[in-house]
Coordinates of C-alpha atoms in Angstrom, one line a residue:
M1 CA 23.1 -18.1 22.4
R2 CA 26.3 -17.8 24.4
L3 CA 26.5 -21.6 24.5
S4 CA 26.0 -21.7 20.7
W5 CA 28.7 -19.1 20.2
R6 CA 31.1 -21.0 22.5
A7 CA 30.3 -24.4 20.8
S8 CA 31.1 -23.0 17.3
K9 CA 31.4 -19.4 16.2
K10 CA 31.5 -20.4 12.5
Y11 CA 28.4 -22.5 12.5
T12 CA 26.4 -20.0 14.6
F13 CA 27.2 -17.2 12.0
L14 CA 26.4 -19.5 9.1
R15 CA 23.0 -20.5 10.5
F16 CA 22.2 -16.8 11.1
F17 CA 23.2 -15.8 7.6
L18 CA 21.3 -18.6 5.9
K19 CA 18.1 -18.0 7.9
V20 CA 18.2 -14.3 6.8
F21 CA 19.0 -15.0 3.1
S22 CA 16.5 -17.8 2.5
P23 CA 13.3 -15.6 2.6
V24 CA 14.8 -13.4 -0.1
L25 CA 15.0 -16.4 -2.4
T26 CA 11.5 -17.6 -1.5
L27 CA 10.1 -14.1 -2.4
A28 CA 12.1 -14.1 -5.7
S29 CA 10.7 -17.5 -6.6
T30 CA 7.1 -16.2 -6.0
L31 CA 7.7 -13.0 -8.0
I32 CA 9.0 -15.1 -10.9
A33 CA 5.9 -17.3 -10.8
K34 CA 3.7 -14.1 -11.0
M35 CA 5.7 -12.9 -14.0
I36 CA 5.3 -16.3 -15.8
I37 CA 1.5 -16.3 -15.2
N38 CA 1.1 -12.7 -16.3
T39 CA 3.2 -13.3 -19.4
I40 CA 1.2 -16.4 -20.4
T41 CA -2.2 -14.6 -19.9
S42 CA -1.3 -11.4 -21.7
I43 CA -1.7 -10.9 -25.5
K44 CA 1.8 -9.5 -25.9
Y45 CA 5.0 -11.0 -24.5
E46 CA 6.6 -7.9 -23.0
V47 CA 9.5 -10.0 -21.7
N48 CA 11.4 -13.0 -22.9
I49 CA 9.6 -16.1 -21.4
I50 CA 12.6 -18.3 -21.9
L51 CA 14.8 -15.8 -19.9
I52 CA 12.2 -15.8 -17.1
L53 CA 12.1 -19.7 -17.0
L54 CA 15.9 -19.7 -16.9
I55 CA 15.9 -17.4 -13.9
Q56 CA 13.2 -19.5 -12.2
M57 CA 15.3 -22.6 -12.7
I58 CA 18.4 -20.9 -11.2
I59 CA 16.4 -19.7 -8.2
K60 CA 14.9 -23.2 -7.7
M61 CA 18.4 -24.7 -7.8
L62 CA 19.6 -22.2 -5.3
C63 CA 16.7 -22.9 -3.0
D64 CA 17.4 -26.6 -3.1
F65 CA 21.0 -26.1 -2.5
L66 CA 20.3 -23.7 0.4
L67 CA 17.9 -26.2 1.9
Y68 CA 20.4 -29.1 2.0
F69 CA 23.2 -26.7 3.0
Q70 CA 21.1 -25.4 5.9
N71 CA 20.3 -29.0 7.0
Y72 CA 24.0 -29.9 6.9
I73 CA 25.0 -26.8 8.9
S74 CA 22.2 -27.5 11.5
I75 CA 23.3 -31.1 11.9
V76 CA 26.9 -30.3 12.4
H77 CA 26.1 -27.4 14.7
D78 CA 23.8 -29.5 16.8
E79 CA 26.5 -32.1 17.2
C80 CA 28.9 -29.4 18.4
L81 CA 26.3 -28.3 20.9
K82 CA 25.6 -31.8 22.2
N83 CA 29.3 -32.4 22.7
K84 CA 29.7 -29.1 24.5
I85 CA 26.9 -29.9 26.9
N86 CA 28.0 -33.5 27.5
I87 CA 31.6 -32.5 28.2
D88 CA 30.4 -29.8 30.6
V89 CA 28.4 -32.4 32.5
M90 CA 31.3 -34.8 32.5
H91 CA 33.6 -32.2 33.9
I92 CA 31.1 -31.7 36.8
G93 CA 30.7 -35.5 37.3
T94 CA 34.4 -36.1 37.5
S95 CA 35.4 -33.1 39.7
V96 CA 32.6 -32.5 42.3
G97 CA 32.9 -33.8 45.8
I98 CA 31.9 -37.5 46.2
Q99 CA 29.3 -36.5 48.7
Y100 CA 27.0 -35.4 45.9
F101 CA 26.7 -39.1 44.8
D102 CA 25.0 -39.8 48.1
D103 CA 22.3 -37.2 47.3
P104 CA 19.2 -38.4 45.3
E105 CA 18.5 -34.8 44.2
F106 CA 21.9 -34.7 42.4
Y107 CA 20.9 -37.7 40.4
N108 CA 17.5 -36.1 39.7
S109 CA 19.3 -32.9 38.4
I110 CA 21.5 -35.1 36.2
Q111 CA 18.5 -36.9 34.9
R112 CA 16.8 -33.5 34.1
V113 CA 19.9 -32.4 32.2
Q114 CA 20.0 -35.6 30.2
N115 CA 16.3 -35.3 29.4
D116 CA 16.4 -31.6 28.7
S117 CA 19.7 -31.2 27.0
N118 CA 18.0 -31.4 23.6
S119 CA 15.9 -28.5 24.7
I120 CA 19.0 -26.2 24.4
I121 CA 19.6 -27.4 20.9
N122 CA 15.9 -27.0 20.1
V123 CA 15.8 -23.5 21.6
I124 CA 18.8 -22.4 19.5
G125 CA 17.2 -24.0 16.4
N126 CA 13.9 -22.2 17.2
F127 CA 15.7 -18.9 17.7
F128 CA 17.2 -19.1 14.2
D129 CA 13.8 -20.2 12.9
I130 CA 12.2 -17.1 14.4
I131 CA 14.8 -14.9 12.6
N132 CA 13.9 -16.7 9.3
Y133 CA 10.1 -16.3 9.8
L134 CA 10.4 -12.7 11.0
F135 CA 12.3 -11.8 7.8
S136 CA 9.7 -13.7 5.7
F137 CA 6.9 -12.0 7.7
F138 CA 8.1 -8.4 7.0
I139 CA 8.9 -9.2 3.4
S140 CA 5.4 -10.6 2.8
I141 CA 3.6 -7.9 4.7
R142 CA 5.3 -5.3 2.6
F143 CA 3.4 -6.6 -0.4
V144 CA 0.2 -7.7 1.1
L145 CA -0.5 -4.4 2.8
N146 CA -1.5 -3.1 -0.7
I147 CA -4.7 -5.3 -0.6
N148 CA -6.9 -4.7 2.4
W149 CA -5.1 -3.9 5.6
I150 CA -8.2 -4.3 7.8
Y151 CA -8.8 -7.9 6.7
L152 CA -5.1 -8.5 7.0
L153 CA -5.1 -7.2 10.6
L154 CA -8.1 -9.4 11.5
L155 CA -6.3 -12.4 10.0
L156 CA -3.2 -11.9 12.1
L157 CA -5.2 -11.2 15.3
T158 CA -7.2 -14.5 15.0
A159 CA -3.9 -16.4 15.0
I160 CA -3.1 -15.1 18.5
P161 CA -5.6 -17.1 20.7
S162 CA -4.3 -20.5 19.7
S163 CA -0.7 -19.3 20.3
I164 CA -1.6 -18.2 23.8
Y165 CA -3.4 -21.4 24.6
N166 CA -0.5 -23.5 23.3
K167 CA 1.9 -21.6 25.5
V168 CA -0.2 -22.1 28.7
L169 CA -0.6 -25.8 27.9
S170 CA 3.1 -26.2 27.3
K171 CA 3.9 -24.8 30.7
K172 CA 1.5 -27.3 32.3
I173 CA 3.1 -30.2 30.5
Y174 CA 6.6 -29.1 31.5
D175 CA 5.6 -28.6 35.2
L176 CA 4.2 -32.1 35.1
N177 CA 7.5 -33.4 33.6
L178 CA 9.4 -31.9 36.5
Q179 CA 7.2 -33.6 39.0
Q180 CA 7.7 -36.9 37.2
T181 CA 11.6 -36.8 37.2
N182 CA 11.9 -39.4 40.0
K183 CA 9.4 -41.7 38.4
E184 CA 11.3 -41.3 35.1
R185 CA 14.6 -42.2 36.8
E186 CA 13.0 -45.3 38.4
R187 CA 11.6 -46.3 35.0
A188 CA 15.0 -45.9 33.3
Y189 CA 16.7 -47.9 36.0
L190 CA 14.2 -50.8 35.6
Y191 CA 14.8 -50.8 31.8
S192 CA 18.6 -50.7 32.3
I193 CA 18.8 -53.7 34.6
T194 CA 17.0 -55.9 32.1
L195 CA 19.9 -55.3 29.7
D196 CA 22.7 -55.4 32.3
K197 CA 25.0 -58.5 32.1
N198 CA 25.8 -58.3 35.8
V199 CA 22.1 -58.7 36.6
S200 CA 21.2 -61.2 33.9
E201 CA 22.1 -64.3 36.0
D202 CA 20.0 -63.1 39.0
I203 CA 17.0 -62.4 36.7
R204 CA 17.1 -65.9 35.2
F205 CA 17.8 -67.8 38.4
Y206 CA 15.3 -66.0 40.6
N207 CA 12.9 -65.6 37.7
F208 CA 11.9 -62.0 38.4
G209 CA 12.2 -60.6 34.9
K210 CA 8.4 -60.5 34.4
I211 CA 8.0 -58.6 37.7
I212 CA 10.6 -56.0 36.5
I213 CA 8.7 -55.6 33.2
S214 CA 5.4 -55.3 35.1
K215 CA 6.8 -52.6 37.4
Y216 CA 8.1 -50.7 34.3
F217 CA 4.8 -51.0 32.6
H218 CA 2.9 -49.8 35.7
I219 CA 5.2 -46.7 36.1
S220 CA 5.0 -45.9 32.4
N221 CA 1.2 -46.1 32.5
N222 CA 1.0 -43.7 35.5
I223 CA 3.4 -41.3 33.8
F224 CA 1.4 -41.2 30.6
K225 CA -2.0 -41.0 32.3
E226 CA -1.0 -37.8 33.9
K227 CA 0.1 -36.3 30.6
K228 CA -2.7 -37.7 28.5
L229 CA -5.3 -35.1 29.6
N230 CA -3.2 -32.2 28.5
Y231 CA -2.5 -33.8 25.1
K232 CA -6.2 -34.4 24.6
K233 CA -7.0 -30.7 25.3
R234 CA -4.3 -29.6 22.8
T235 CA -5.8 -32.0 20.1
A236 CA -9.4 -30.8 20.6
I237 CA -9.1 -27.0 21.2
I238 CA -6.2 -25.8 18.9
P239 CA -8.0 -26.9 15.6
L240 CA -11.2 -25.1 16.7
L241 CA -9.2 -21.9 17.3
D242 CA -7.5 -22.2 14.0
T243 CA -10.8 -22.3 12.2
L244 CA -11.1 -18.4 12.6
V245 CA -7.8 -18.0 10.8
Y246 CA -8.8 -20.0 7.8
F247 CA -12.2 -18.2 7.6
N248 CA -10.4 -14.8 7.5
M249 CA -7.9 -16.1 5.0
S250 CA -10.8 -17.1 2.7
I251 CA -12.3 -13.6 3.0
L252 CA -9.0 -11.9 2.1
L253 CA -8.6 -14.2 -1.0
Y254 CA -12.2 -13.5 -2.0
S255 CA -11.4 -9.7 -2.1
I256 CA -8.4 -10.4 -4.3
I257 CA -10.6 -12.4 -6.8
C258 CA -13.1 -9.5 -6.8
D259 CA -10.2 -7.1 -7.8
I260 CA -9.1 -9.4 -10.6
Y261 CA -12.7 -9.3 -12.0
K262 CA -12.6 -5.5 -11.8
G263 CA -9.3 -5.5 -13.7
T264 CA -7.2 -3.9 -10.9
L265 CA -5.3 -7.0 -10.3
T266 CA -4.0 -9.8 -12.5
I267 CA -4.1 -13.6 -12.2
G268 CA -0.4 -13.4 -11.5
D269 CA -1.2 -11.1 -8.6
Y270 CA -3.5 -13.8 -7.2
I271 CA -0.6 -16.3 -7.3
L272 CA 1.7 -13.8 -5.6
Y273 CA -0.8 -12.7 -2.9
S274 CA -2.3 -16.1 -2.1
N275 CA 1.3 -17.4 -1.6
L276 CA 2.3 -14.4 0.5
I277 CA -0.9 -14.5 2.6
E278 CA -0.4 -18.3 3.3
Q279 CA 3.2 -17.5 4.0
L280 CA 2.1 -14.7 6.4
V281 CA -0.2 -17.0 8.3
N282 CA 2.5 -19.7 8.4
C283 CA 5.0 -17.2 9.7
V284 CA 2.6 -16.1 12.5
Y285 CA 2.1 -19.8 13.4
H286 CA 5.7 -20.7 13.2
I287 CA 6.9 -17.6 15.1
S288 CA 4.4 -18.2 17.9
S289 CA 5.1 -22.0 17.8
S290 CA 8.9 -21.3 17.9
Y291 CA 8.4 -18.8 20.7
I292 CA 6.3 -21.3 22.7
Q293 CA 9.0 -23.9 22.2
I294 CA 11.6 -21.4 23.3
Y295 CA 9.5 -20.5 26.3
D296 CA 9.0 -24.2 27.0
G297 CA 12.7 -24.8 26.4
K298 CA 13.6 -21.8 28.6
N299 CA 12.0 -23.5 31.6
K300 CA 14.0 -26.6 30.9
I301 CA 17.2 -24.5 30.3
K302 CA 16.6 -23.0 33.8
N303 CA 17.1 -26.4 35.3
I304 CA 20.2 -27.0 33.1
K305 CA 21.6 -23.6 34.1
K306 CA 20.8 -24.3 37.7
F307 CA 22.8 -27.6 37.4
F308 CA 25.8 -25.9 35.8
E309 CA 25.7 -22.7 38.0
R310 CA 25.0 -24.5 41.3
K311 CA 27.7 -23.8 43.9
Y312 CA 29.2 -27.2 44.1
N313 CA 31.7 -28.1 46.8
Y314 CA 34.8 -28.9 44.9
K315 CA 37.8 -30.2 46.7
V316 CA 39.5 -27.1 48.2
D317 CA 43.2 -27.3 47.5
G318 CA 45.7 -26.6 50.3
N319 CA 49.1 -25.0 49.7
I320 CA 51.4 -27.6 51.4
E321 CA 53.3 -30.0 49.2
V322 CA 54.0 -33.4 50.8
K323 CA 56.6 -35.5 49.0
K324 CA 57.3 -38.2 51.7
F325 CA 55.0 -40.0 54.1
L326 CA 56.0 -39.9 57.8
S327 CA 52.7 -40.5 59.7
L328 CA 49.0 -40.5 59.6
E329 CA 46.8 -39.5 62.6
F330 CA 43.1 -39.5 63.3
K331 CA 42.5 -37.0 66.0
N332 CA 39.0 -37.1 67.7
V333 CA 37.5 -37.7 64.2
S334 CA 33.7 -38.0 64.0
F335 CA 31.9 -38.5 60.6
K336 CA 28.5 -39.2 59.2
Y337 CA 27.5 -39.4 55.6
P338 CA 25.5 -36.6 54.0
N339 CA 21.8 -36.6 54.8
C340 CA 22.3 -39.2 57.5
E341 CA 21.8 -38.7 61.2
K342 CA 23.9 -41.6 62.5
Y343 CA 27.6 -41.1 63.0
I344 CA 29.7 -43.8 61.3
L345 CA 32.8 -42.8 63.2
K346 CA 32.7 -41.1 66.6
N347 CA 35.7 -39.6 68.4
M348 CA 38.1 -41.9 66.6
N349 CA 41.8 -41.7 67.5
F350 CA 44.8 -43.6 66.1
I351 CA 48.3 -43.1 64.6
I352 CA 50.0 -45.0 61.8
K353 CA 53.7 -44.4 61.3
R354 CA 56.0 -44.9 58.3
K355 CA 56.7 -48.5 57.2
E356 CA 54.1 -49.9 59.6
K357 CA 51.8 -52.7 58.3
V358 CA 48.3 -52.0 59.8
A359 CA 45.2 -54.2 59.6
L360 CA 41.7 -52.9 60.2
I361 CA 39.3 -55.5 61.3
G362 CA 35.7 -55.5 62.5
L363 CA 32.1 -56.4 61.6
N364 CA 30.4 -55.2 58.4
G365 CA 29.4 -51.5 58.7
A366 CA 31.8 -50.8 61.6
G367 CA 33.4 -47.9 59.5
K368 CA 36.5 -49.5 58.1
T369 CA 35.9 -48.5 54.5
T370 CA 34.8 -45.1 55.7
I371 CA 38.2 -44.6 57.3
I372 CA 39.9 -45.2 53.9
K373 CA 37.5 -42.7 52.2
L374 CA 38.5 -40.1 54.7
I375 CA 42.2 -40.7 54.4
L376 CA 41.9 -40.2 50.6
G377 CA 40.0 -36.9 51.2
F378 CA 36.8 -38.1 49.5
Y379 CA 34.8 -36.6 52.4
D380 CA 35.6 -34.0 55.0
V381 CA 35.3 -34.9 58.7
D382 CA 32.4 -33.4 60.7
E383 CA 34.6 -33.1 63.8
G384 CA 38.2 -33.5 64.7
E385 CA 41.0 -33.6 62.1
I386 CA 43.1 -36.0 60.0
L387 CA 46.8 -35.3 60.0
I388 CA 49.5 -36.3 57.5
N389 CA 53.0 -35.6 58.8
G390 CA 51.4 -33.4 61.4
F391 CA 49.5 -31.3 58.8
N392 CA 45.7 -31.2 58.5
I393 CA 45.0 -32.9 55.2
K394 CA 42.8 -29.8 54.2
R395 CA 46.0 -27.8 54.1
I396 CA 47.8 -30.2 51.8
K397 CA 47.6 -29.9 48.0
Y398 CA 45.1 -32.6 47.0
Q399 CA 47.1 -34.1 44.2
S400 CA 50.1 -34.2 46.5
L401 CA 48.0 -36.1 49.1
L402 CA 46.8 -38.6 46.5
N403 CA 50.4 -39.1 45.2
L404 CA 51.3 -40.7 48.6
F405 CA 48.9 -43.6 48.0
S406 CA 48.4 -46.8 45.9
M407 CA 44.9 -48.0 46.3
C408 CA 43.0 -51.3 45.8
F409 CA 39.3 -50.5 46.3
Q410 CA 36.7 -53.0 47.6
K411 CA 34.8 -52.8 44.3
N412 CA 37.2 -53.4 41.5
M413 CA 35.8 -51.4 38.6
I414 CA 36.5 -53.0 35.2
Y415 CA 36.2 -50.6 32.3
G416 CA 35.5 -51.3 28.6
F417 CA 39.1 -50.6 27.8
S418 CA 42.1 -52.8 27.0
M419 CA 43.7 -54.7 29.9
K420 CA 46.7 -52.4 29.8
D421 CA 44.5 -49.3 30.1
N422 CA 42.5 -50.9 32.9
I423 CA 45.8 -51.4 34.9
Q424 CA 47.5 -48.1 34.0
L425 CA 44.3 -46.0 33.8
F426 CA 46.0 -43.8 31.2
A427 CA 49.0 -43.0 33.4
K428 CA 52.4 -42.6 31.7
N429 CA 53.9 -45.9 30.4
N430 CA 56.4 -47.6 32.7
N431 CA 57.3 -51.1 31.5
V432 CA 59.2 -52.0 34.7
L433 CA 56.3 -51.1 37.0
L434 CA 53.8 -52.8 34.5
S435 CA 55.9 -56.0 34.4
N436 CA 56.1 -56.1 38.2
A437 CA 52.3 -55.4 38.6
L438 CA 51.4 -58.2 36.2
D439 CA 53.8 -60.7 37.9
K440 CA 52.9 -60.0 41.5
S441 CA 49.1 -59.7 40.9
G442 CA 48.9 -62.9 38.9
V443 CA 47.6 -61.1 35.8
D444 CA 50.5 -62.3 33.8
I445 CA 48.9 -65.8 33.8
I446 CA 45.7 -64.3 32.3
V447 CA 47.7 -62.4 29.7
S448 CA 49.7 -65.4 28.6
G449 CA 46.6 -67.1 27.2
L450 CA 45.3 -64.2 25.2
K451 CA 45.9 -63.7 21.5
D452 CA 46.2 -59.9 21.8
G453 CA 48.0 -60.1 25.2
I454 CA 47.9 -57.0 27.3
D455 CA 46.0 -55.1 24.6
T456 CA 43.0 -57.4 24.8
L457 CA 39.7 -55.5 25.3
I458 CA 38.0 -56.5 28.6
T459 CA 34.4 -56.5 27.3
K460 CA 32.5 -58.1 24.5
K461 CA 30.2 -55.1 24.2
F462 CA 32.4 -53.4 21.6
S463 CA 34.4 -56.3 20.1
S464 CA 33.8 -60.0 19.6
N465 CA 37.6 -60.4 20.4
G466 CA 37.1 -59.0 23.9
I467 CA 37.0 -61.2 27.0
E468 CA 34.9 -61.4 30.1
L469 CA 36.7 -61.9 33.4
S470 CA 35.8 -63.9 36.5
L471 CA 35.4 -62.1 39.8
G472 CA 38.8 -63.3 41.0
Q473 CA 40.4 -62.2 37.7
C474 CA 38.8 -58.8 38.2
Q475 CA 40.3 -58.6 41.6
K476 CA 43.7 -59.4 40.2
I477 CA 43.3 -56.4 37.8
G478 CA 42.6 -54.2 40.8
L479 CA 45.8 -55.4 42.5
A480 CA 47.8 -54.8 39.4
R481 CA 46.3 -51.3 39.2
M482 CA 47.6 -50.7 42.7
L483 CA 51.0 -52.2 42.2
F484 CA 51.6 -50.3 39.0
R485 CA 51.0 -47.0 40.9
F486 CA 53.6 -48.2 43.5
K487 CA 53.5 -45.2 45.9
E488 CA 54.7 -45.0 49.5
V489 CA 51.5 -46.1 51.2
F490 CA 49.5 -49.1 50.0
I491 CA 45.9 -49.1 51.0
M492 CA 43.8 -52.2 50.4
D493 CA 40.1 -52.8 51.1
E494 CA 39.5 -56.6 51.1
P495 CA 42.1 -57.0 48.4
T496 CA 41.9 -60.8 48.1
A497 CA 38.3 -61.6 49.0
S498 CA 37.7 -63.2 45.6
L499 CA 41.1 -64.9 45.1
D500 CA 41.8 -68.6 45.4
P501 CA 43.9 -69.6 48.5
E502 CA 47.1 -70.1 46.5
S503 CA 46.9 -66.6 44.8
E504 CA 46.0 -65.0 48.1
N505 CA 49.0 -66.6 49.9
D506 CA 51.4 -65.5 47.1
F507 CA 50.1 -61.9 47.2
F508 CA 50.3 -61.5 51.0
S509 CA 53.8 -63.1 51.0
Y510 CA 54.8 -60.4 48.6
I511 CA 53.3 -57.7 50.8
D512 CA 55.0 -59.3 53.9
N513 CA 58.4 -58.8 52.1
M514 CA 57.8 -55.1 51.5
K515 CA 60.0 -53.5 54.1
D516 CA 60.0 -49.9 52.7
K517 CA 56.3 -49.4 52.3
T518 CA 53.5 -48.5 54.7
I519 CA 50.6 -50.9 54.4
I520 CA 47.0 -50.3 55.5
F521 CA 44.6 -53.1 54.7
I522 CA 41.1 -54.3 55.6
S523 CA 40.5 -58.1 55.7
H524 CA 37.9 -60.4 57.0
R525 CA 40.2 -63.4 56.6
L526 CA 42.2 -63.2 59.8
S527 CA 44.8 -65.6 58.5
N528 CA 46.1 -62.5 56.5
L529 CA 46.8 -60.6 59.8
S530 CA 50.2 -62.4 60.1
V531 CA 51.7 -59.7 57.9
A532 CA 50.5 -56.9 60.1
N533 CA 52.6 -55.5 63.0
K534 CA 49.6 -53.5 64.2
I535 CA 45.9 -54.4 64.3
F536 CA 43.0 -52.0 64.9
I537 CA 39.7 -53.5 66.0
I538 CA 37.0 -51.1 64.7
E539 CA 33.7 -51.3 66.6
D540 CA 30.9 -48.7 67.0
G541 CA 32.8 -46.1 65.1
K542 CA 35.9 -46.3 67.4
V543 CA 39.2 -48.1 67.7
L544 CA 38.1 -50.6 70.4
E545 CA 41.6 -52.1 70.8
S546 CA 44.9 -52.1 69.0
G547 CA 48.2 -54.0 69.1
T548 CA 50.1 -56.9 67.6
H549 CA 48.4 -60.3 67.0
N550 CA 50.3 -61.8 70.0
Y551 CA 49.4 -58.9 72.3
L552 CA 45.7 -58.9 71.3
I553 CA 45.3 -62.7 71.4
S554 CA 46.6 -62.6 75.0
N555 CA 44.9 -59.4 76.2
S556 CA 41.8 -58.8 74.1
S557 CA 38.8 -61.0 74.7
R558 CA 37.0 -59.4 71.7
Y559 CA 40.0 -60.1 69.3
K560 CA 40.3 -63.6 70.6
E561 CA 36.6 -64.2 70.0
I562 CA 36.8 -62.9 66.4
Y563 CA 40.0 -64.7 65.7
M564 CA 38.9 -68.0 67.1
S565 CA 35.6 -68.0 65.3
Q566 CA 37.6 -68.5 62.1
A567 CA 40.4 -70.5 63.5
E568 CA 38.1 -73.2 64.9
R569 CA 36.9 -73.9 61.4
Y570 CA 40.4 -74.9 60.4
I571 CA 41.1 -76.8 63.7
K572 CA 37.9 -78.9 63.1

C-alpha cells in the first residue's frame, strides 16, 4: 500500500472511498426491490409505487455511474503503479555497477520483476476488493441473522475448505514458477531473436529458424507439463468442495419459503434475503479468493522487494575533483571478472602522460578492452591501483573522472532516436562541436542525402521515414559521438574496424594532427600505429613490451612478428 500511496495519493483515496460506498448502493437497490414486490402483492398501496420506481431508477443510475467511474479510477491508478515500478527498475538498471550485468542471477531477478510486477497491481486491486466485500458482508449479515443463524453459520463454514485448498495450491504453483524462471528467460530469448532484425539474416542464410521454433516449443511444453497437474487438481477438487456450500444455501432458502407460508415473512423478504444470502456467499468466496491472490501476490512481491531492497554495489563517489588530465598509471593491477576464476590482467604496470598517443595491441582476449573498462571505472580492480594525476580513481568524484574522457566503444550502440540525439545523447546543444563531429567522422556525408537531415530517425521500427545504417555508418556515428564530447583524453576501442580505407585514413590523419589531446586506442590494423608515439604490447594480462614503433621493430621480436604478419600481405 505504501507503493500505491507513493504512486498516487488521490487515486488511492478515491478507490478506497468508492469500494466502501458501493455496497451501500447495492443494499439500497435490494431494499427497493423488496418494497416494490411487497407493494405489488399487498391489497392496499401503503406507499406511492411511482415514487419507489423513481428512487429505484436513480439508484440504478448511480450504480451504473459508480461502476464506470470505479473502472476509470482503477485503470488510471494501475497505470500510475506500472509507471512507478518500471521507473524504479530503470533507475536500478542505469545506476548499479556494471558487474551485475555479468551475473545470470541479476537477469533472473529482473525477469521475475517483469513477470511479477502485475502482481503488485493485482494485490492492491485485491486489497480494495476485500474492503468492498467486507463492507458488503457485514451489511448483508446484519439482515440475514434475523432468519436462522445456525444454518447461516454452517453455510459460511462450508465455504472455508475450498478457500484453504486454493491457497495451498496457489503456493505450489508459485514455487513452481520460481523454479522455472531460467527456462522462462530462455524461452523469451528464443522468441525475441526470431523477431530481431540483427539476427534475421543469419536465420535465413543458415536456415535455423525451424530449430529455434522447435527449441521454443520444447521448452514451452516442459514448462506447461509441470504446471498442468496442479491446474487439473484445482479444476477437479474445488467444484466438489463448493457443492457443500450450494446444499446449505438451498436449506436456508427453504426455511425462508416455509416462513412465507406461515405468514411471518413476505415475498419481498424472499427477494431481499435470497439476494443477501447469495451476496454473503459471494463475499466469502471473493474475500477468500482475494486473500489467496494477495497471499500468492505477496510471495511474488517478496521477490520484487528483494530486488529493490538488495544491497547493490553502486559506484562509491570520491571527494577529489579533477579538472585537468596529467597522467594515468596502472600500478600492479590484477583483475578478473565477477564469477570467474581466471585473471584477465595480472600485475599490470604502465604510465600514460598528458598529450601522449598510446596504442594498445595484442591478440583477442589479451585484456585490451578490459583496460579501458577499468580506466572508466566500470569495474574495481582486485589488486593494485589505478592512479589519475597520482590519485587513486576510487578517491576521485566519478563524474569528474568521466569528464576527462571522450569514448568510442568497440560496440557502437545505435538507438531508436534521431541522428542528432544518437550523437549528442541528450547533452547540451553545441553547434560548433556538432559541426566538427559531423565533419571529422564523415557523418556529414550521410546527413547531406537525408530529407530530414540530422533529425532523421535511425530506425524503421517507429517511422517509415526512418533509415537503417550500414555497419560502417554506425561506426561513424560512434566516432561523431566521441568527437562531440571532445574531452581531454580520447579513448578508442577499434574505432575504424568497419570503415573503408579512405575514411579510416582521413580519421587517423585528423587524430595525428591533435597535438593537445591524450589519445589511447586499440587497433588490430597496425598501419594505424603510425600516429602513436608509444605502443603497449598486451599479452597474458601484462604489458609484454612498450616503446615507439621504431624502437619495437628493432628490439622486439614479438612486435616484429605481429607487425610483419600484416605488412607481408601488402608487400606481396
